[in-house]
Amino acid sequence: EDIHKIASKAELLLIGDFNMPDVDWDIPVAASSRIKDILDSLQTKLFQQMVMEPTRDGAMLDFVLTNGESVSDVMVGDHLASSDHRMVWFNIKMQVEKGYSKLHVLDLKKMNYDIMGENLKAELAGREQVVEVEEQ
């Protein structure tokens, strides 16, 4: 539902391993009802699957879905290191607004790491995601 709201106002690009090997993108149809619902939802907003070659073991699992025209030159490459998926390369055409921004660069050689660590602990204290780790 949120994707539909965003897609109705702007061009959207969905990228990733969708793990939907039973989709036939030539038609496009799917065997399972869960994946059929997702596929129907994507087609409702006129999303187009840009990857047209298998990305893992003969199946297209890695998708580049767009409801616009900014994606071009999609290519499936070789495996990256020990990954079982093949790399997907593509170009994105986009407009960039020109503006002015200041660039701040930290000189890490002058940083006091003890104070930074204390400040970070104080900032994160009480948060559930933080786990205390002892140095060895």
PDB file of C-alpha atoms in Angstrom, residues 3 14 21 26 56 60-61 64-65 72 82-83 85 94 101 109 123:
ATOM      1  CA  ILE A   3       4.610   1.550  -2.358  1.00  0.00           C
ATOM      2  CA  LEU A  14      12.974  -1.533  -6.299  1.00  0.00           C
ATOM      3  CA  PRO A  21      12.029 -18.221  -8.761  1.00  0.00           C
ATOM      4  CA  ASP A  26       7.908 -13.382 -20.263  1.00  0.00           C
ATOM      5  CA  ARG A  56      21.243 -17.707  -9.527  1.00  0.00           C
ATOM      6  CA  MET A  60      15.889 -14.811 -11.945  1.00  0.00           C
ATOM      7  CA  LEU A  61      15.948 -13.975  -8.240  1.00  0.00           C
ATOM      8  CA  VAL A  64      15.476  -4.290 -10.812  1.00  0.00           C
ATOM      9  CA  LEU A  65      11.855  -3.124 -10.883  1.00  0.00           C
ATOM     10  CA  SER A  72      18.965   1.392 -18.809  1.00  0.00           C
ATOM     11  CA  SER A  82      31.993 -16.548  -3.286  1.00  0.00           C
ATOM     12  CA  SER A  83      28.421 -15.299  -3.816  1.00  0.00           C
ATOM     13  CA  HIS A  85      24.284 -14.845  -7.176  1.00  0.00           C
ATOM     14  CA  MET A  94      18.588  11.147 -12.916  1.00  0.00           C
ATOM     15  CA  SER A 101      26.755  22.822   0.406  1.00  0.00           C
ATOM     16  CA  LYS A 109      44.624  12.000  13.442  1.00  0.00           C
ATOM     17  CA  GLU A 123      24.402   8.533  23.750  1.00  0.00           C
TER      18      GLU A 123
END
